[in-house]
Short mmCIF file of C-alpha atoms in Angstrom, two decimals:
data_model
loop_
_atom_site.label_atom_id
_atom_site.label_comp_id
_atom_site.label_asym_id
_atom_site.label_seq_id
_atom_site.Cartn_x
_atom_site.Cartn_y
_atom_site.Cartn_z
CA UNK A 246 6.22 -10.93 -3.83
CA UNK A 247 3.60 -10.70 -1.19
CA UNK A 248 0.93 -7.75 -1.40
CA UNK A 249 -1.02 -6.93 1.78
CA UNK A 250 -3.67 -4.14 3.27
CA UNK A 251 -4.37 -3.21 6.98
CA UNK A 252 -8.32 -3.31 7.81
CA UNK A 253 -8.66 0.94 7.28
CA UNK A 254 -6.44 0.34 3.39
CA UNK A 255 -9.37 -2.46 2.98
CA UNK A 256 -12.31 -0.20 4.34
CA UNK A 257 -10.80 3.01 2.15
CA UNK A 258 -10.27 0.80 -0.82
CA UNK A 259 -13.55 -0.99 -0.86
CA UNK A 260 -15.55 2.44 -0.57
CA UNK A 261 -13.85 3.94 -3.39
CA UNK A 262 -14.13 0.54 -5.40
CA UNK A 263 -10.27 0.29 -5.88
CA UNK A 264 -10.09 -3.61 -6.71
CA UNK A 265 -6.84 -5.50 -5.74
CA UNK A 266 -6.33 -5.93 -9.66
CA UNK A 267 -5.48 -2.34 -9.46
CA UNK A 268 -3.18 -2.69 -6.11
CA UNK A 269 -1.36 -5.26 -7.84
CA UNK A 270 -0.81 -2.68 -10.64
CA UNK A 271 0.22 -0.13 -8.55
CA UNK A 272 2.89 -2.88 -6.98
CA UNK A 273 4.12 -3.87 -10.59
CA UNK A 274 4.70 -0.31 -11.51
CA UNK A 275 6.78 0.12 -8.37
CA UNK A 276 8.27 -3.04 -9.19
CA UNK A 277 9.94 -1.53 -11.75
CA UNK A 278 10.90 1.93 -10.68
CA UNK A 279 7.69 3.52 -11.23
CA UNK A 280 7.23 5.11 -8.21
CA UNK A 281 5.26 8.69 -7.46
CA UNK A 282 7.35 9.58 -4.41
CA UNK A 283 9.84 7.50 -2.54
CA UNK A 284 9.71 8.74 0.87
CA UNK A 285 12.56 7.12 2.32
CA UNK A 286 12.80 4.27 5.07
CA UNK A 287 10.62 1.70 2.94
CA UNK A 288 7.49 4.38 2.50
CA UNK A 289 6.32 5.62 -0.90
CA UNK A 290 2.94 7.18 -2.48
CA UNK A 291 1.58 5.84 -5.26
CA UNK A 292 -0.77 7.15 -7.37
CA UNK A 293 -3.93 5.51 -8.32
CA UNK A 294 -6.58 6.28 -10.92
CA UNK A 295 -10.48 6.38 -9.82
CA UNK A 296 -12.46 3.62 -11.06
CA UNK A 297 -13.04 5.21 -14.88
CA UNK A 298 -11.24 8.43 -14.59
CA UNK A 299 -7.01 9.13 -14.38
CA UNK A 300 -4.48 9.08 -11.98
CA UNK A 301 -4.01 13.02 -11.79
CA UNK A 302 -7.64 12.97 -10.18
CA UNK A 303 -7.52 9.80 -8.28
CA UNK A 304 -6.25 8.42 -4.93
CA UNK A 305 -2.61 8.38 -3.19
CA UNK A 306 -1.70 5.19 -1.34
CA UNK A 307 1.14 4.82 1.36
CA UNK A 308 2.66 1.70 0.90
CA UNK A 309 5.35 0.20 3.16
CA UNK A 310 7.42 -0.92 -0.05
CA UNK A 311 10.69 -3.36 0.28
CA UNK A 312 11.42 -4.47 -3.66
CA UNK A 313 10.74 -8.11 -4.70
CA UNK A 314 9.99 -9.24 -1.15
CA UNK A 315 6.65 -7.84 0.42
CA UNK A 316 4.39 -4.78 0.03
CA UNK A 317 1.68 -3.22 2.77
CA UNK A 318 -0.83 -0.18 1.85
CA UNK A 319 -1.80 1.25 5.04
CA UNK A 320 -3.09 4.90 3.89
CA UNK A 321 -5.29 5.79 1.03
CA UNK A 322 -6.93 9.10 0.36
CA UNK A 323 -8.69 11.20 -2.18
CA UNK A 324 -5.98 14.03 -3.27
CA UNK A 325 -9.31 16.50 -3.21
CA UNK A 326 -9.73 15.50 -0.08
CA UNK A 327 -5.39 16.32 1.54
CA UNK A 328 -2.98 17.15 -0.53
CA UNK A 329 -0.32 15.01 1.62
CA UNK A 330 0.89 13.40 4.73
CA UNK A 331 1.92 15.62 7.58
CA UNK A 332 5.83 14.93 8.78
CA UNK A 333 4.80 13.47 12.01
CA UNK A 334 2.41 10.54 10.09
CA UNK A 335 5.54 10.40 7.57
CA UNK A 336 7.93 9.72 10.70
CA UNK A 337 5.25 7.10 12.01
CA UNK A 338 5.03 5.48 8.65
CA UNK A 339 8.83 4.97 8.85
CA UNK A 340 8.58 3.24 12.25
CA UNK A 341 5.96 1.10 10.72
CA UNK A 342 7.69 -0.23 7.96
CA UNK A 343 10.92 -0.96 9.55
CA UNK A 344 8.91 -2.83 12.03
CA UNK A 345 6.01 -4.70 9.36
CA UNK A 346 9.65 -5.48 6.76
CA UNK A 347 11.37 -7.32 9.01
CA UNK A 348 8.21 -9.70 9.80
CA UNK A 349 9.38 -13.80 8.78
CA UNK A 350 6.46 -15.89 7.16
CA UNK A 351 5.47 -17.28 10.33
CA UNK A 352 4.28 -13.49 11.54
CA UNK A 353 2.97 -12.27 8.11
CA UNK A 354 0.62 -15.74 8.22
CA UNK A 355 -0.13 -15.18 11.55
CA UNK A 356 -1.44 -11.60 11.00
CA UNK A 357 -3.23 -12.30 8.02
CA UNK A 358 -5.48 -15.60 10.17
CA UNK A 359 -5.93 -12.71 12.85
CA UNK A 360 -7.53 -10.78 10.19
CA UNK A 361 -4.64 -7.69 10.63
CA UNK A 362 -3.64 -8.05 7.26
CA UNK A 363 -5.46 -9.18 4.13
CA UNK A 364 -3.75 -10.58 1.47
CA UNK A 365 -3.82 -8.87 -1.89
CA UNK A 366 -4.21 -11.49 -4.74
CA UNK A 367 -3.43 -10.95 -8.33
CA UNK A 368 -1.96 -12.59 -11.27
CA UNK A 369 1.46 -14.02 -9.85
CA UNK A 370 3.23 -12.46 -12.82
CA UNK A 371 1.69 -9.05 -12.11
CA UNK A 372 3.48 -8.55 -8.83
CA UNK A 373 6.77 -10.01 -9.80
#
């Protein structure tokens, strides 16, 4: 399974120290049915913990999620900070992942050697 972040996920992720160790994580537990909130059309929010503290406390991620094939976090945010998505960046989010989920290889490697999209890397075995 391939794990990737748009330049703002990488820029909100690397200022609250969220490692892609823990991405992968997130992407495991998803894997396997673990989500927070499945939002329908290939979105879901996951939950992630701050760097020494809990989930409950921590971020939410919008990830543009299709099972065993490819995985995109394009929103994080503190929940202190908005307690959700409005409907209109929900509706958005849905455009985006039917579009992003039906990219082949070739686009996928093309958008990741334009520097779109950066690759998350992990164990193999943690985002099986």
């Amino acid at each position: 399974m391939r794990v990737f972040k748009n330049k703002s996920f990488a820029r909100f992720a690397r200022k609250s120290r969220i490692t892609d160790a823990v991405l992968c994580a997130a992407i495991a537990d998803a894997s396997r049915g673990l989500v927070d909130a499945d939002l329908g059309g290939g979105v879901v929010k996951q939950r992630i913990a701050r760097p020494g503290s809990g989930k409950s406390g921590g971020f939410r991620t919008i990830i543009l999620f299709r099972l065993r094939e490819r995985a995109f976090f394009v929103r994080g945010f503190a929940k202190n900070e908005l307690d959700n998505i409005r409907d209109d960046e929900l509706a958005a989010f849905k455009i985006l992942a039917a579009k992003m989920l039906s990219y082949d290889e070739a686009a996928l490697d093309l958008a990741v050697a334009e520097g779109i999209l950066m690759e998350v890397k992990g164990d193999d075995e943690t985002i099986s």
